[in-house]
Coordinates of C-alpha atoms in Angstrom, one line a residue:
Chain A
X475 CA -51.2 70.4 -21.7
X476 CA -51.0 74.3 -21.7
X477 CA -52.6 75.6 -24.9
X478 CA -51.5 78.9 -26.2
X479 CA -53.6 81.9 -25.6
X480 CA -52.9 83.5 -29.0
X481 CA -52.1 82.0 -32.4
X482 CA -50.6 83.9 -35.4
X483 CA -52.0 82.8 -38.5
X484 CA -50.1 83.4 -41.8
X485 CA -52.4 83.3 -44.8
X486 CA -50.8 81.7 -47.7
X487 CA -53.8 81.9 -50.2
X488 CA -52.4 84.6 -52.6
X489 CA -49.2 82.7 -53.1
X490 CA -49.6 78.7 -52.0
X491 CA -53.3 79.0 -52.8
X492 CA -53.2 80.5 -56.1
X493 CA -50.0 79.3 -57.7
X494 CA -51.5 76.1 -59.3
X495 CA -54.6 78.0 -60.6
X496 CA -54.9 77.3 -64.2
X497 CA -56.9 80.6 -65.0
X498 CA -54.7 83.6 -64.8
X499 CA -55.7 85.9 -61.9
X500 CA -55.1 89.4 -62.6
X501 CA -52.7 91.3 -60.4
X502 CA -55.5 93.7 -59.4
X503 CA -57.5 90.8 -57.9
X504 CA -54.4 89.4 -56.0
X505 CA -53.9 92.9 -54.7
X506 CA -57.6 93.2 -53.5
X507 CA -57.4 89.7 -51.9
X508 CA -54.4 90.9 -49.8
X509 CA -56.2 93.9 -49.0
X510 CA -59.2 92.0 -47.9
X511 CA -57.0 89.7 -45.6
X512 CA -55.4 92.5 -43.7
X513 CA -58.7 94.2 -43.4
X514 CA -59.9 90.8 -41.7
X515 CA -57.0 91.1 -39.3
X516 CA -54.3 88.8 -40.8
X517 CA -51.0 89.8 -39.6
X518 CA -48.9 88.0 -42.1
X519 CA -49.7 87.3 -45.6
X520 CA -47.7 85.1 -48.3
X521 CA -48.1 87.4 -51.0
X522 CA -46.3 85.9 -54.2
X523 CA -43.3 83.9 -55.4
X524 CA -40.4 85.3 -57.2
X525 CA -39.8 82.2 -59.8
X526 CA -39.5 81.7 -63.3
X527 CA -42.7 82.4 -65.1
X528 CA -41.9 79.2 -67.2
X529 CA -42.4 77.2 -64.1
X530 CA -45.2 79.1 -62.4
X531 CA -46.9 81.5 -65.0
X532 CA -49.5 82.4 -62.2
X533 CA -46.7 84.2 -60.3
X534 CA -45.2 86.2 -63.4
X535 CA -46.8 89.3 -61.9
X536 CA -44.9 89.1 -58.5
X537 CA -43.3 92.5 -58.8
X538 CA -46.6 94.1 -59.9
X539 CA -48.6 92.6 -56.9
X540 CA -45.7 93.5 -54.4
X541 CA -45.8 97.2 -55.9
X542 CA -49.6 97.3 -55.8
X543 CA -50.3 96.2 -52.1
X544 CA -51.2 98.9 -49.8
X545 CA -49.2 98.0 -46.6
X546 CA -50.6 98.2 -43.2
X547 CA -48.4 98.8 -40.1
X548 CA -48.1 95.7 -38.2
X549 CA -48.6 93.5 -41.0
X550 CA -45.9 91.4 -42.5
X551 CA -45.7 90.4 -46.1
X552 CA -43.7 87.3 -47.2
X553 CA -42.8 85.9 -50.6
X554 CA -41.1 82.9 -52.2
X555 CA -37.6 83.2 -53.5
X556 CA -36.1 79.9 -54.0
X557 CA -32.8 81.0 -55.4
X558 CA -30.5 84.0 -56.0
X559 CA -32.2 85.2 -59.2
X560 CA -35.7 85.2 -57.3
X561 CA -34.3 86.9 -54.4
X562 CA -32.6 89.7 -56.5
X563 CA -35.9 90.4 -58.3
X564 CA -37.6 90.6 -54.8
X565 CA -35.3 93.4 -54.0
X566 CA -34.8 95.1 -57.2
X567 CA -37.7 97.4 -56.3
X568 CA -37.5 100.2 -53.9
X569 CA -36.9 99.3 -50.3
X570 CA -40.6 100.0 -49.5
X571 CA -41.6 97.4 -51.8
X572 CA -39.2 94.6 -50.4
X573 CA -40.8 91.7 -48.4
X574 CA -40.5 91.4 -44.8
X575 CA -39.7 88.0 -45.1
X576 CA -38.6 85.5 -47.8
X577 CA -39.4 81.8 -47.7
X578 CA -37.1 79.1 -49.0
X579 CA -38.6 75.5 -49.4
X580 CA -37.1 72.2 -48.8
X581 CA -38.2 68.7 -48.6
X582 CA -38.0 66.0 -46.0
X583 CA -38.2 63.6 -48.9
X584 CA -35.4 63.1 -51.4
X585 CA -37.7 62.0 -54.2
X586 CA -39.9 65.0 -53.5
X587 CA -37.0 67.3 -53.6
X588 CA -35.8 65.8 -56.9
X589 CA -39.2 66.0 -58.6
X590 CA -40.4 69.2 -57.1
X591 CA -37.0 71.3 -57.3
X592 CA -34.8 69.2 -59.4
X593 CA -32.0 68.6 -56.9
X594 CA -31.3 66.7 -53.8
X595 CA -32.2 68.0 -50.2
X596 CA -28.4 68.8 -49.7
X597 CA -28.2 70.7 -53.1
X598 CA -31.3 72.6 -52.1
X599 CA -29.7 73.8 -49.0
X600 CA -26.5 74.9 -50.7
X601 CA -28.9 76.6 -53.2
X602 CA -30.6 78.5 -50.4
X603 CA -27.3 79.4 -48.3
X604 CA -26.4 82.5 -50.3
X605 CA -30.2 83.5 -50.4
X606 CA -30.5 83.3 -46.6
X607 CA -27.2 85.2 -46.3
X608 CA -28.3 88.0 -48.7
X609 CA -31.6 88.2 -47.1
X610 CA -30.3 88.7 -43.7
X611 CA -27.9 91.1 -44.9
X612 CA -30.6 93.2 -46.3
X613 CA -32.6 93.0 -42.9
X614 CA -35.1 90.5 -44.3
X615 CA -36.2 87.3 -42.3
X616 CA -36.0 84.1 -43.6
X617 CA -38.5 81.2 -43.2
X618 CA -37.9 77.6 -44.2
X619 CA -40.8 75.7 -45.6
X620 CA -40.2 72.1 -44.9
X621 CA -42.5 69.8 -47.2
X622 CA -43.4 66.2 -46.9
X623 CA -42.8 66.1 -43.1
X624 CA -45.2 63.2 -42.6
X625 CA -45.7 61.7 -46.0
X626 CA -44.5 62.0 -49.5
X627 CA -46.3 61.2 -52.8
X628 CA -43.5 59.0 -54.1
X629 CA -42.0 57.7 -50.9
X630 CA -44.7 57.2 -48.6
X631 CA -44.2 57.9 -44.9
X632 CA -41.5 59.9 -43.8
X633 CA -39.4 59.1 -40.6
X634 CA -39.3 62.0 -38.0
X635 CA -35.5 61.6 -38.3
X636 CA -35.5 62.9 -41.6
X637 CA -37.5 66.0 -40.7
X638 CA -35.1 66.7 -37.8
X639 CA -32.2 66.4 -40.3
X640 CA -33.8 68.9 -42.7
X641 CA -34.7 71.1 -39.7
X642 CA -31.0 70.9 -38.8
X643 CA -29.8 71.9 -42.2
X644 CA -32.1 74.9 -42.3
X645 CA -30.9 76.1 -38.9
X646 CA -27.1 75.5 -40.2
X647 CA -27.8 77.9 -43.0
X648 CA -29.4 80.7 -40.7
X649 CA -33.0 80.1 -41.6
X650 CA -34.8 81.6 -38.7
X651 CA -38.1 79.8 -38.5
X652 CA -39.5 76.8 -40.2
X653 CA -42.8 75.5 -41.1
X654 CA -43.6 71.7 -40.6
X655 CA -45.7 71.0 -43.7
X656 CA -47.9 68.0 -44.4
X657 CA -47.9 68.7 -48.1
X658 CA -50.2 65.8 -49.2
X659 CA -52.5 65.8 -46.0
X660 CA -51.8 62.2 -44.9
X661 CA -50.8 63.3 -41.3
X662 CA -52.7 62.4 -38.3
X663 CA -52.0 63.7 -34.9
X664 CA -49.3 61.2 -33.5
X665 CA -47.3 61.4 -36.8
X666 CA -47.7 65.4 -36.7
X667 CA -46.5 65.4 -33.1
X668 CA -43.4 63.4 -34.1
X669 CA -42.5 65.5 -36.9
X670 CA -43.0 68.6 -34.7
X671 CA -40.9 67.0 -31.9
X672 CA -38.1 66.4 -34.3
X673 CA -38.2 69.9 -35.6
X674 CA -38.2 71.2 -31.9
X675 CA -34.8 69.6 -31.4
X676 CA -33.4 72.5 -33.7
X677 CA -35.9 75.4 -33.4
X678 CA -37.7 76.6 -30.3
X679 CA -41.6 76.6 -30.1
X680 CA -41.9 80.3 -30.9
X681 CA -40.1 79.5 -34.4
X682 CA -42.0 76.6 -35.5
X683 CA -45.0 76.7 -37.4
X684 CA -47.7 74.1 -38.6
X685 CA -48.8 73.8 -42.2
X686 CA -51.6 71.3 -42.7
X687 CA -53.6 70.1 -45.7
X688 CA -57.1 68.9 -45.5
X689 CA -57.0 66.3 -48.1
X690 CA -57.9 63.6 -45.8
X691 CA -59.8 65.9 -43.4
X692 CA -57.3 65.6 -40.8
X693 CA -56.0 69.3 -40.8
X694 CA -58.0 70.5 -37.7
X695 CA -57.2 67.4 -35.5
X696 CA -53.5 68.1 -36.4
X697 CA -53.8 71.7 -35.5
X698 CA -55.2 70.6 -32.1
X699 CA -52.4 68.1 -31.6
X700 CA -50.0 70.9 -32.4
X701 CA -51.7 73.5 -30.0
X702 CA -51.4 71.1 -27.3
X703 CA -47.7 71.0 -27.8
X704 CA -47.7 74.7 -27.5
X705 CA -47.2 75.5 -31.1
X706 CA -48.8 79.0 -31.9
X707 CA -48.0 79.6 -35.5
X708 CA -50.0 78.1 -38.4
X709 CA -50.4 78.7 -42.0
X710 CA -53.7 78.2 -43.9
X711 CA -55.2 79.3 -47.0
X712 CA -58.5 81.6 -47.3
X713 CA -61.3 79.6 -48.7
X714 CA -59.1 76.6 -48.9
X715 CA -57.6 77.7 -51.9
X716 CA -54.9 75.5 -53.6
X717 CA -56.3 72.0 -54.3
X718 CA -54.1 69.1 -54.1
X719 CA -51.9 68.3 -57.3
X720 CA -51.5 64.7 -56.0
X721 CA -55.3 63.8 -55.8
X722 CA -57.4 65.6 -58.3
X723 CA -60.4 67.1 -56.9
X724 CA -59.3 66.7 -53.3
X725 CA -58.9 69.4 -50.8
X726 CA -55.4 70.9 -50.3
X727 CA -54.3 73.9 -47.9
X728 CA -56.7 73.7 -44.8
X729 CA -59.2 76.8 -45.1
X730 CA -58.3 79.7 -42.9
X731 CA -62.1 80.0 -42.0
X732 CA -62.1 76.4 -40.6
X733 CA -58.8 77.3 -38.3
X734 CA -60.3 80.4 -37.1
X735 CA -63.7 78.8 -36.3
X736 CA -61.7 76.2 -34.3
X737 CA -59.5 78.9 -32.4
X738 CA -62.5 81.3 -31.7
X739 CA -64.3 78.4 -30.3
X740 CA -61.5 77.5 -28.1
X741 CA -60.9 81.1 -26.8
X742 CA -57.7 81.4 -28.5
X743 CA -57.1 85.0 -29.7
X744 CA -56.3 85.3 -33.4
X745 CA -57.1 89.1 -34.2
X746 CA -59.1 87.9 -37.1
X747 CA -62.5 88.8 -37.8
X748 CA -64.2 85.5 -39.1
X749 CA -66.9 87.2 -40.9
X750 CA -64.6 89.5 -42.9
X751 CA -62.3 86.6 -43.6
X752 CA -65.3 84.8 -44.9
X753 CA -66.2 87.7 -47.3
X754 CA -62.4 87.6 -48.5
X755 CA -62.8 83.9 -49.2
X756 CA -66.1 84.8 -51.2
X757 CA -64.5 87.6 -53.0
X758 CA -61.8 85.3 -54.5
X759 CA -64.1 82.2 -55.0
X760 CA -66.4 84.4 -56.9
X761 CA -63.8 85.6 -59.1
X762 CA -62.5 81.8 -59.7
X763 CA -66.4 81.0 -60.1
X764 CA -66.3 78.2 -57.5
X765 CA -67.6 77.7 -53.9
X766 CA -65.1 78.4 -50.9
X767 CA -63.7 75.1 -49.7
X768 CA -64.4 75.6 -46.1
X769 CA -67.0 73.9 -44.2
X770 CA -67.2 76.9 -41.7
X771 CA -67.4 79.3 -44.4
X772 CA -70.1 77.0 -46.2
X773 CA -72.3 76.7 -43.0
X774 CA -72.0 80.5 -42.0
X775 CA -72.8 81.5 -45.7
X776 CA -75.8 79.1 -45.7
X777 CA -77.0 80.7 -42.5
X778 CA -76.6 84.2 -43.9
X779 CA -78.6 83.3 -46.9
X780 CA -81.1 81.5 -44.8
Chain B
X783 CA -53.2 61.7 -21.9
X784 CA -53.8 57.9 -22.5
X785 CA -55.3 57.3 -25.9
X786 CA -57.6 54.2 -26.1
X787 CA -56.1 51.2 -28.0
X788 CA -59.2 50.6 -29.8
X789 CA -62.5 52.4 -30.9
X790 CA -66.0 51.1 -31.5
X791 CA -67.7 53.1 -34.2
X792 CA -71.4 53.0 -34.7
X793 CA -72.5 53.9 -38.3
X794 CA -75.7 55.7 -38.2
X795 CA -75.9 56.2 -42.0
X796 CA -78.8 54.1 -42.7
X797 CA -81.0 55.8 -40.0
X798 CA -79.7 59.2 -39.0
X799 CA -78.1 59.6 -42.3
X800 CA -80.9 58.8 -44.6
X801 CA -83.9 60.0 -42.5
X802 CA -84.0 63.5 -44.0
X803 CA -83.4 62.3 -47.4
X804 CA -86.2 63.9 -49.7
X805 CA -85.9 60.9 -52.4
X806 CA -87.4 57.8 -51.1
X807 CA -84.7 54.9 -50.8
X808 CA -86.1 51.5 -51.2
X809 CA -85.7 49.1 -48.5
X810 CA -83.6 46.8 -50.8
X811 CA -80.9 49.6 -50.9
X812 CA -81.0 50.3 -47.2
X813 CA -80.6 46.5 -46.5
X814 CA -77.8 46.3 -49.0
X815 CA -76.2 49.3 -47.3
X816 CA -76.1 47.4 -43.9
X817 CA -74.8 44.5 -45.7
X818 CA -71.9 46.4 -47.0
X819 CA -71.3 48.3 -43.6
X820 CA -70.9 44.9 -41.9
X821 CA -68.7 43.4 -44.5
X822 CA -66.5 46.4 -43.9
X823 CA -66.2 45.5 -40.3
X824 CA -68.6 47.8 -38.6
X825 CA -69.8 46.1 -35.3
X826 CA -72.9 48.2 -34.6
X827 CA -75.1 49.8 -37.2
X828 CA -78.1 52.1 -36.5
X829 CA -80.4 50.5 -38.9
X830 CA -83.7 52.3 -38.9
X831 CA -86.3 54.2 -36.9
X832 CA -89.7 53.1 -35.6
X833 CA -91.6 56.4 -36.0
X834 CA -94.7 57.7 -37.5
X835 CA -94.3 57.8 -41.3
X836 CA -96.3 60.9 -41.2
X837 CA -93.3 62.6 -39.6
X838 CA -90.3 60.6 -41.2
X839 CA -91.7 59.0 -44.3
X840 CA -88.2 57.5 -45.2
X841 CA -88.4 55.3 -42.1
X842 CA -91.9 53.8 -43.0
X843 CA -90.3 50.5 -44.3
X844 CA -88.5 50.0 -40.7
X845 CA -90.1 46.5 -40.3
X846 CA -89.2 45.4 -43.8
X847 CA -85.5 46.7 -43.3
X848 CA -85.1 44.9 -40.0
X849 CA -86.7 41.8 -41.6
X850 CA -84.4 41.9 -44.6
X851 CA -80.9 42.4 -43.2
X852 CA -78.7 39.3 -43.0
X853 CA -77.4 39.4 -39.5
X854 CA -73.8 38.6 -38.6
X855 CA -72.7 37.3 -35.2
X856 CA -70.8 39.9 -33.2
X857 CA -72.6 42.8 -35.0
X858 CA -75.2 44.9 -33.1
X859 CA -78.2 46.4 -34.7
X860 CA -80.0 49.5 -33.1
X861 CA -83.1 51.2 -34.0
X862 CA -84.7 54.5 -32.7
X863 CA -88.0 54.0 -30.8
X864 CA -88.9 57.3 -29.3
X865 CA -92.2 56.0 -27.8
X866 CA -94.2 53.0 -26.8
X867 CA -95.8 52.7 -30.1
X868 CA -92.5 52.6 -31.7
X869 CA -91.1 50.2 -29.4
X870 CA -94.1 47.8 -29.8
X871 CA -93.7 48.1 -33.6
X872 CA -90.1 47.1 -33.3
X873 CA -90.9 43.9 -31.3
X874 CA -94.0 43.0 -33.2
X875 CA -91.7 40.8 -35.4
X876 CA -90.3 37.4 -34.5
X877 CA -87.5 37.6 -31.8
X878 CA -84.8 37.1 -34.6
X879 CA -85.9 40.6 -35.9
X880 CA -85.7 42.5 -32.9
X881 CA -83.0 45.0 -32.4
X882 CA -80.2 44.5 -30.0
X883 CA -80.5 48.0 -28.8
X884 CA -83.1 50.6 -28.9
X885 CA -82.3 54.4 -28.9
X886 CA -84.3 57.2 -27.3
X887 CA -83.5 60.7 -28.0
X888 CA -83.5 63.7 -25.6
X889 CA -82.2 67.3 -26.1
X890 CA -80.2 69.4 -23.6
X891 CA -81.9 72.3 -25.1
X892 CA -85.5 73.0 -23.9
X893 CA -86.3 75.0 -27.1
X894 CA -84.9 72.2 -29.4
X895 CA -86.9 69.7 -27.3
X896 CA -90.0 71.6 -28.0
X897 CA -89.4 72.0 -31.6
X898 CA -88.1 68.7 -32.4
X899 CA -90.3 66.3 -30.4
X900 CA -93.0 68.5 -29.2
X901 CA -92.6 68.2 -25.4
X902 CA -90.3 69.5 -22.7
X903 CA -87.3 67.7 -21.8
X904 CA -88.9 66.5 -18.6
X905 CA -91.9 65.3 -20.7
X906 CA -89.6 63.6 -23.2
X907 CA -88.1 61.5 -20.1
X908 CA -91.3 60.4 -18.7
X909 CA -92.3 59.4 -22.3
X910 CA -89.1 57.3 -22.4
X911 CA -89.4 55.7 -18.9
X912 CA -92.0 52.9 -20.1
X913 CA -89.8 52.4 -23.3
X914 CA -86.7 51.9 -21.4
X915 CA -88.6 49.5 -18.8
X916 CA -90.1 47.6 -21.6
X917 CA -87.0 47.2 -23.5
X918 CA -84.9 46.1 -20.5
X919 CA -87.8 43.5 -19.7
X920 CA -87.2 42.1 -23.2
X921 CA -83.5 41.9 -22.8
X922 CA -82.9 44.9 -25.1
X923 CA -80.3 47.4 -24.5
X924 CA -81.0 51.1 -24.3
X925 CA -78.9 53.9 -25.5
X926 CA -79.9 57.6 -24.9
X927 CA -79.0 60.2 -27.8
X928 CA -78.4 63.5 -26.2
X929 CA -78.8 66.2 -28.8
X930 CA -77.6 69.8 -28.6
X931 CA -75.0 69.2 -26.1
X932 CA -72.7 72.1 -27.2
X933 CA -75.1 74.3 -29.0
X934 CA -78.8 74.6 -30.1
X935 CA -80.2 76.4 -33.3
X936 CA -82.6 78.1 -31.1
X937 CA -81.0 78.9 -27.7
X938 CA -77.4 79.2 -28.8
X939 CA -74.6 77.9 -26.5
X940 CA -75.7 75.3 -24.0
X941 CA -74.3 75.3 -20.6
X942 CA -72.6 71.8 -19.7
X943 CA -74.5 71.7 -16.3
X944 CA -77.7 71.1 -18.6
X945 CA -75.9 68.2 -20.3
X946 CA -75.0 66.9 -16.9
X947 CA -78.9 67.4 -16.0
X948 CA -79.9 65.4 -18.9
X949 CA -77.5 62.6 -18.4
X950 CA -78.6 62.3 -14.8
X951 CA -82.3 62.2 -16.0
X952 CA -81.4 59.3 -18.7
X953 CA -79.3 57.4 -15.9
X954 CA -82.5 57.8 -13.5
X955 CA -84.7 55.8 -15.9
X956 CA -82.2 53.2 -16.7
X957 CA -80.8 54.2 -19.9
X958 CA -77.5 52.2 -20.2
X959 CA -75.3 54.5 -22.3
X960 CA -75.5 57.8 -23.8
X961 CA -74.3 59.8 -26.8
X962 CA -72.9 63.2 -26.5
X963 CA -74.2 64.7 -29.6
X964 CA -73.2 68.0 -31.1
X965 CA -76.2 68.2 -33.4
X966 CA -75.5 71.4 -35.3
X967 CA -71.4 70.9 -35.3
X968 CA -70.8 74.2 -33.5
X969 CA -68.7 72.3 -30.9
X970 CA -64.9 72.9 -30.6
X971 CA -62.5 70.9 -28.3
X972 CA -62.9 72.7 -25.1
X973 CA -66.6 72.9 -25.2
X974 CA -66.8 69.4 -26.2
X975 CA -64.7 68.3 -23.4
X976 CA -66.9 70.2 -20.9
X977 CA -70.1 68.5 -22.2
X978 CA -68.2 65.2 -22.0
X979 CA -67.1 65.9 -18.5
X980 CA -70.7 66.7 -17.4
X981 CA -71.9 63.5 -18.8
X982 CA -69.1 61.4 -17.0
X983 CA -70.4 62.5 -13.6
X984 CA -73.2 60.3 -14.4
X985 CA -71.9 57.5 -16.9
X986 CA -68.5 55.9 -16.9
X987 CA -66.2 56.1 -19.8
X988 CA -67.3 52.9 -21.4
X989 CA -70.8 54.2 -21.5
X990 CA -70.4 57.5 -23.2
X991 CA -69.8 58.1 -26.9
X992 CA -69.2 61.1 -29.1
X993 CA -71.3 62.0 -31.8
X994 CA -70.1 64.9 -34.0
X995 CA -71.2 66.8 -36.8
X996 CA -68.8 68.4 -39.4
X997 CA -70.9 71.4 -40.3
X998 CA -68.0 73.8 -39.4
X999 CA -65.3 71.2 -40.0
X1000 CA -64.7 70.6 -36.4
X1001 CA -65.7 67.0 -35.9
X1002 CA -62.1 65.4 -35.9
X1003 CA -60.7 67.9 -33.7
X1004 CA -63.5 67.0 -31.3
X1005 CA -62.9 63.3 -32.0
X1006 CA -59.5 63.9 -30.9
X1007 CA -60.3 65.8 -27.8
X1008 CA -62.6 63.2 -26.8
X1009 CA -60.0 60.3 -27.4
X1010 CA -57.5 62.3 -25.2
X1011 CA -60.3 62.0 -22.5
X1012 CA -60.4 58.2 -23.0
X1013 CA -63.7 58.1 -24.9
X1014 CA -63.6 55.1 -27.3
X1015 CA -67.2 55.0 -28.6
X1016 CA -68.1 57.2 -31.5
X1017 CA -70.8 57.6 -34.1
X1018 CA -70.5 58.5 -37.6
X1019 CA -72.3 58.3 -40.9
X1020 CA -70.8 56.5 -44.0
X1021 CA -70.1 59.0 -46.9
X1022 CA -71.2 61.8 -44.4
X1023 CA -74.9 60.9 -45.0
X1024 CA -77.1 63.2 -43.3
X1025 CA -76.7 66.9 -44.2
X1026 CA -77.7 69.6 -41.8
X1027 CA -81.2 70.8 -41.6
X1028 CA -80.2 73.9 -39.9
X1029 CA -77.8 75.1 -42.6
X1030 CA -78.8 74.2 -46.1
X1031 CA -75.9 72.6 -48.2
X1032 CA -73.7 72.4 -45.2
X1033 CA -72.2 69.1 -43.9
X1034 CA -73.9 67.1 -41.1
X1035 CA -72.7 63.9 -39.5
X1036 CA -69.0 63.4 -39.8
X1037 CA -68.1 61.0 -42.3
X1038 CA -67.3 57.4 -41.0
X1039 CA -64.4 57.3 -43.7
X1040 CA -62.7 60.6 -42.3
X1041 CA -63.0 59.0 -38.6
X1042 CA -61.5 55.7 -39.7
X1043 CA -58.6 57.5 -41.4
X1044 CA -57.9 59.5 -38.3
X1045 CA -58.0 56.2 -36.2
X1046 CA -56.1 54.1 -38.5
X1047 CA -53.3 56.9 -38.7
X1048 CA -53.0 57.0 -35.0
X1049 CA -52.7 53.3 -34.7
X1050 CA -56.0 52.9 -32.9
X1051 CA -57.8 49.7 -33.8
X1052 CA -61.4 49.7 -35.4
X1053 CA -61.6 46.3 -37.1
X1054 CA -63.0 48.4 -40.0
X1055 CA -61.6 48.0 -43.6
X1056 CA -61.2 51.6 -44.8
X1057 CA -61.4 50.6 -48.5
X1058 CA -64.5 48.5 -48.1
X1059 CA -66.1 51.3 -46.1
X1060 CA -65.3 53.8 -49.0
X1061 CA -67.0 51.1 -51.2
X1062 CA -70.2 51.1 -49.0
X1063 CA -70.0 54.9 -49.3
X1064 CA -69.8 55.0 -52.9
X1065 CA -72.7 52.5 -53.1
X1066 CA -75.0 54.8 -51.4
X1067 CA -73.8 57.9 -52.8
X1068 CA -74.1 56.5 -56.4
X1069 CA -77.7 55.6 -55.3
X1070 CA -78.5 59.1 -54.2
X1071 CA -76.6 60.6 -57.3
X1072 CA -74.1 62.5 -55.3
X1073 CA -70.6 62.4 -54.3
X1074 CA -69.5 61.1 -50.8
X1075 CA -69.1 63.8 -48.3
X1076 CA -65.9 62.7 -47.0
X1077 CA -62.5 64.2 -47.5
X1078 CA -60.8 60.8 -47.0
X1079 CA -63.0 59.0 -49.4
X1080 CA -62.7 61.9 -52.0
X1081 CA -58.9 61.7 -51.8
X1082 CA -58.7 58.0 -52.0
X1083 CA -61.2 57.8 -54.8
X1084 CA -59.2 60.3 -56.9
X1085 CA -56.2 58.4 -56.2
X1086 CA -58.0 55.0 -57.3
X1087 CA -59.1 56.8 -60.5
X1088 CA -55.2 57.8 -60.9

């Protein structure tokens, strides 16, 4: 068991966290959130999504947000571009406003693929193929988000073989790294390890990341299980932004603050200042008029107030 | 890494969970909670505390509760008796109402011992000595709760050596098994492992239990780390009852529901029916007019509500 010495955390709050938010968040607030995250030491931020505003109205300001962020050297900015139209919109801006990385997303569950992106897994891969080619031709990196790698709201448990199959398809079209996402948070350490192992048949350890949801409180146990396999890339959402569309009122994305508390406590380097991260979480939570959905943030804010 | 095949969970909700509750919970409700916990399959329940009602008014009905519970064979009932007076009160009743096990509690932090039980660690051990002797003479088992084994609200981080010292003192006076408690929830896996290792110098793996708080969201990661060492006894509190006196509004005891979800998912046998456990948690939460502080319970209740 050799734990990594450092971890790279991608904060997906501005995109994955906010995308299902009912109240429209102004672009200026999203830009400020990105600013605060990079000030806290995040080295990669999932900023926005170039998708149809009909499907995701919250992301209609994608270009405005990408234009507005004040980039810092050494920080990478990623965006979702699920199809060529999205990719073309992402690179319609001057080169300085292009993302460093685009994200395509496929599911390990056929039913989820159908319901979430209206096509089969195989069709989704064919849809991504030109996007990946175009991105690589433009010098933009490509990450593949693999959803439902442990369980699916429609199909139940997902066999690791299907995760492996999806990873293989992603690899086949030139996706450079993949996220093993437990979209509905039903994963526990042994199941997550099996999904990781299936993925590691196609990608090396440096190109696989863990994306856990805390719906059932299991995200940090799954993070530990992944760390023990040598995984050192993870995704999380400041203030636990995101919720869970499949269980109303339940937690969604694991809070970045809780992950950083874990890593700090284990002496694993992240480069992130937990206090500044908590401030960033409080900033967006205040805007949304709710409390941060992070146990570490809650405890630390209580101590600050105390 | 050989994970245990089964885990024994002690639910400490009726005692540790309720003791700091401001609103007085009627004895009948406590008795019903114990009933629901044993119906859910719990094989050990920390029922109450024989302490001065001046210090802990919520536990003034200890005798009434012990008299009222309907014992099931194969279930163990433990109570806190921090001194001879408490122990004598616990055995003043007919033998059928005696606890199966008493709990004494010491701290690995000198400052915490002083502030929590008004004496030094060494003095606390001397106070427990006759209690342990009397209990053993009456055929009652003795467990030692070791608090602040990772961190202390007054002293900060606690060195593993001090945990080992406390475990050695407990062993020396005849305490049969000990809890490694992270009273303020600041533990992370490496620190918890070190506290466990220090304890395992004095007790074998079958006589050490993990007692984690979820204040910073780390309890299940710490549970996993302990499972990986072979620890198979844990304590938790239904509905996360208990809160944290050291960070107002923060989480305290890890919720039993979250622990059972983890173990179920890992295929580790507990004998506990998660749905019935969630019902027990909802029963006491309804009485306290709050929501269960368990992510698994929240998600499952949301799904039930559909």
